[in-house]
Short mmCIF file of C-alpha atoms in Angstrom, two decimals:
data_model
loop_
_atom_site.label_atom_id
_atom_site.label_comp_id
_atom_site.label_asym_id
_atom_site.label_seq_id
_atom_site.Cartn_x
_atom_site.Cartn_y
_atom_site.Cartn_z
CA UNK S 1 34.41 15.72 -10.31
CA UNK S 2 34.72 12.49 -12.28
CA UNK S 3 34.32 10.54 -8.63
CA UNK S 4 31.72 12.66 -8.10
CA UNK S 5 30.05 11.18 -11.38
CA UNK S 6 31.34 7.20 -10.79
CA UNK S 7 29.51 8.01 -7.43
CA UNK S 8 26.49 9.09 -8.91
CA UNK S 9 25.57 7.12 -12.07
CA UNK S 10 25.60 3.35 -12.49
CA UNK S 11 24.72 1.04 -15.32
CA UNK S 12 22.86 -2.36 -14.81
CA UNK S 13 24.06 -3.94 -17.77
CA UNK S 14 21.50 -6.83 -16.79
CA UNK S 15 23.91 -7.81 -14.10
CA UNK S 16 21.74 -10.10 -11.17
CA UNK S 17 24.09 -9.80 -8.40
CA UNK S 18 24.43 -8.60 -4.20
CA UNK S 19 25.16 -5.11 -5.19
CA UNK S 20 28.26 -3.54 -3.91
CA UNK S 21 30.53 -0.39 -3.96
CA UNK S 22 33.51 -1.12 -6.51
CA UNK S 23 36.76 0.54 -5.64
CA UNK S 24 36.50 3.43 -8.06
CA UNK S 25 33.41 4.33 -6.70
CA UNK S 26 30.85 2.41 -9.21
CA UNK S 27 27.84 0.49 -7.67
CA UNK S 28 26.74 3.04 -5.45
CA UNK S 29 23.24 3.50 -7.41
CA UNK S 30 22.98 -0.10 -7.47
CA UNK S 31 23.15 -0.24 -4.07
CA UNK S 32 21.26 2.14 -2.50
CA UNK S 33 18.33 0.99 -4.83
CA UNK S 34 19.13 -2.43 -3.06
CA UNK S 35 18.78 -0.80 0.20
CA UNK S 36 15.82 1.39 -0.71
CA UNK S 37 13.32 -1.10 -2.23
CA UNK S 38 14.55 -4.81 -0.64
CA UNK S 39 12.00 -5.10 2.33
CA UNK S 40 14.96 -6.97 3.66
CA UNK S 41 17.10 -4.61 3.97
CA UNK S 42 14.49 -1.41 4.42
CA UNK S 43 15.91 -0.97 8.43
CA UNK S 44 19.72 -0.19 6.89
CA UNK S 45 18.47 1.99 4.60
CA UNK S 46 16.13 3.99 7.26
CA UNK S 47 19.19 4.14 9.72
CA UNK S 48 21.68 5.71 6.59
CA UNK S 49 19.06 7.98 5.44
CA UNK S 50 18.92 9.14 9.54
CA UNK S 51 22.38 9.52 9.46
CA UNK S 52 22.65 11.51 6.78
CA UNK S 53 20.11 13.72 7.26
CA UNK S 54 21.46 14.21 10.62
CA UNK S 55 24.35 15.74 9.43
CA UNK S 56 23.01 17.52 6.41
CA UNK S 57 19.59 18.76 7.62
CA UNK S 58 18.94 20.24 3.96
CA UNK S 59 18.63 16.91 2.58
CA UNK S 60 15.48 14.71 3.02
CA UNK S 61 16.27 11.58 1.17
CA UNK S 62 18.47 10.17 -1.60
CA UNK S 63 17.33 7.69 -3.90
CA UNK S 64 17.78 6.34 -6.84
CA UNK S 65 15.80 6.82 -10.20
CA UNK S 66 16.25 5.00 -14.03
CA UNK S 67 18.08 6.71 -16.41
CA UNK S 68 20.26 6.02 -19.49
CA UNK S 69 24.13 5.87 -18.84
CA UNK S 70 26.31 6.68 -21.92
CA UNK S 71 28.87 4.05 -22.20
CA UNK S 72 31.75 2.81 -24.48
CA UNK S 73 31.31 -0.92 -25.36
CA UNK S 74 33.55 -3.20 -27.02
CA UNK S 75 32.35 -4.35 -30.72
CA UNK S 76 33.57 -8.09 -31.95
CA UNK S 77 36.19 -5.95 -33.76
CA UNK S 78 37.81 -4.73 -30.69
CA UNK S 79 37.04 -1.22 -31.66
CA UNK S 80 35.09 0.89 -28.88
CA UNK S 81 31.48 1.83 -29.60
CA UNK S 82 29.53 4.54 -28.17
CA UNK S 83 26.11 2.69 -26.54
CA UNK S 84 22.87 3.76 -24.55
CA UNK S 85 21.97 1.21 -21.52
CA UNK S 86 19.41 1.23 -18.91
CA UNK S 87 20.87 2.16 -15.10
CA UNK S 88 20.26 3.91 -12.23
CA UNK S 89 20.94 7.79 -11.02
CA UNK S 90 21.69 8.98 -7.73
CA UNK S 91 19.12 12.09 -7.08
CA UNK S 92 18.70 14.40 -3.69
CA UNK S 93 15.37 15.72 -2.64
CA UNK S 94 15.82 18.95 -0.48
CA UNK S 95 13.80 20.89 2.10
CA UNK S 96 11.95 23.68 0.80
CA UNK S 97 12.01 22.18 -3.07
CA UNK S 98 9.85 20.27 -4.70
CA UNK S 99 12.65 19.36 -7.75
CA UNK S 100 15.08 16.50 -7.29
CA UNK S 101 18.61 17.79 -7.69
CA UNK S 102 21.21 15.21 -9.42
CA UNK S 103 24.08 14.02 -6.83
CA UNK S 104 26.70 15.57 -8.53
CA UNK S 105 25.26 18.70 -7.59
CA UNK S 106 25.36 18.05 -4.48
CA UNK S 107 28.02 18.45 -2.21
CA UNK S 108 31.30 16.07 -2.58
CA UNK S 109 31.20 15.44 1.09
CA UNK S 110 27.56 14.61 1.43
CA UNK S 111 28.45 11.86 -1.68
CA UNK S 112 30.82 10.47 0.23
CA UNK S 113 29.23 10.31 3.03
CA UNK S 114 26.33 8.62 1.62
CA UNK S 115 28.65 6.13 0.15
CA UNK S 116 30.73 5.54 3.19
CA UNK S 117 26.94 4.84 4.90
CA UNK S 118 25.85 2.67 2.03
CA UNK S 119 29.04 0.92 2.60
CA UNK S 120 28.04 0.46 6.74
CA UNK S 121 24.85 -0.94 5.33
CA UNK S 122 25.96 -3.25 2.66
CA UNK S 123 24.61 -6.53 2.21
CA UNK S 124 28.16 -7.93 0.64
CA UNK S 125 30.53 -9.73 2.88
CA UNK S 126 33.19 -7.30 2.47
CA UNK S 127 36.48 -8.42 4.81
CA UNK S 128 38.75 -6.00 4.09
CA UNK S 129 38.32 -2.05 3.27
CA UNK S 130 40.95 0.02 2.21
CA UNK S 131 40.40 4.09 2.24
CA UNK S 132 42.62 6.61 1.32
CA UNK S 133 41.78 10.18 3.23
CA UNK S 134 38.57 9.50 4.50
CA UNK S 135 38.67 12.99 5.64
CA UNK S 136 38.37 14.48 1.80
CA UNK S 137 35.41 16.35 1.26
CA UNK S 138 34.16 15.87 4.75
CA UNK S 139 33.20 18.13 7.68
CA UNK S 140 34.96 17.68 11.09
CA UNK S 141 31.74 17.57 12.55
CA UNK S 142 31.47 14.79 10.11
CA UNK S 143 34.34 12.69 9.94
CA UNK S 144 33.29 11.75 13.55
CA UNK S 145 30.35 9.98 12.44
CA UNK S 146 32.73 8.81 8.93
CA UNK S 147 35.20 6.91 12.10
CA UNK S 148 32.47 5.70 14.65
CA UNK S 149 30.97 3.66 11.47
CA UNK S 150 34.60 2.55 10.51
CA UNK S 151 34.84 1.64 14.08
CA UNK S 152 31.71 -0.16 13.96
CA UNK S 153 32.61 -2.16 10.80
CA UNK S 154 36.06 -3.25 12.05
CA UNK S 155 34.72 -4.48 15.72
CA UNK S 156 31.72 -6.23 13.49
CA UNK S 157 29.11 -4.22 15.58
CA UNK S 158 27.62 -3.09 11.97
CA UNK S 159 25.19 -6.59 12.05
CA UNK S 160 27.72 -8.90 10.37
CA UNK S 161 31.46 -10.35 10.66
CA UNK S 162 34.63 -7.89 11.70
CA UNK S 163 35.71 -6.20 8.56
CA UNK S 164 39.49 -5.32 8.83
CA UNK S 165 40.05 -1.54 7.77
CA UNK S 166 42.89 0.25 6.36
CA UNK S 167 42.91 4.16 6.11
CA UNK S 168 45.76 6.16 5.14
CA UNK S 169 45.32 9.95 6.03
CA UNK S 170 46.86 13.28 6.84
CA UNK S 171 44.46 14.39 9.41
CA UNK S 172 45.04 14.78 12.94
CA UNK S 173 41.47 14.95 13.62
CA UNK S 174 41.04 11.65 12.39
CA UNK S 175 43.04 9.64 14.00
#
């Protein structure tokens, strides 16, 4: 559950940079907001949306709205203070309701899905990508689509340079 909730919430901290998918899973709000309101980049997030939806007809879209992330923050002391600041939530809308449900509600899979699309889509050079079990959480039916776009990355057919990936896994069905 707590990658569940790296996955999902994200502060901004005032930070002004290409957003991007840290290793333990922060970033993802960040950057599917980048995807979702840069006219730029409004094809990549289309195509990820399809692709999700594709394989999880019950969701519509994800998106990303403000919120306030509870953090710890270093004081001059050194001691660690409790703090409030402005960042960005991960929410699902769903056919047949009108609510928006919070991503760690959601499935674990369809998370990870979403960030191994948001990943595809990226507009951060990323050269190398290192996965462990890319099958956790995910579908067969699934992890098909989870390899083609690793496949895509690593031959650069993803609309940018060859990223060299590294996945460790236990699953016959993925290699």
């Amino acid at each position: 559950k707590q990658e569940q909730q790296l996955l999902a919430d994200s502060e901004e901290g005032g930070r002004k940079r290409t957003p991007r998918l840290e290793p333990d899973g922060t970033g993802l709000p960040e950057l599917l907001r980048h995807l979702q309101v840069s006219d730029f980049e409004e094809k990549k997030y289309t195509s990820l949306m399809n692709r999700l939806t594709r394989l999880f007809p019950a969701i519509l879209q994800a998106k990303t709205v403000p919120c306030v992330i509870n953090v710890f923050m270093e004081s001059d002391e050194g001691a660690r203070q409790p703090a409030k600041v402005p960042g960005s939530r991960i929410v699902f809308k769903l056919a047949g309701s009108q609510r928006e449900v919070a991503a760690p509600l959601v499935s674990e899979g369809a998370l990870f899905l979403l960030a191994f699309f948001c990943v595809g889509a990226s507009p951060s050079a990323t050269r190398h990508l290192l996965i462990e079990q890319p099958e956790t959480g995910i579908h067969l039916g699934a992890l098909r689509e989870v390899m083609t776009l690793l496949g895509e990355l690593s031959s650069g057919g993803a609309g940018r340079g060859p990223v060299q990936v590294l996945a460790t896994t236990h699953s016959p069905y993925a290699l």
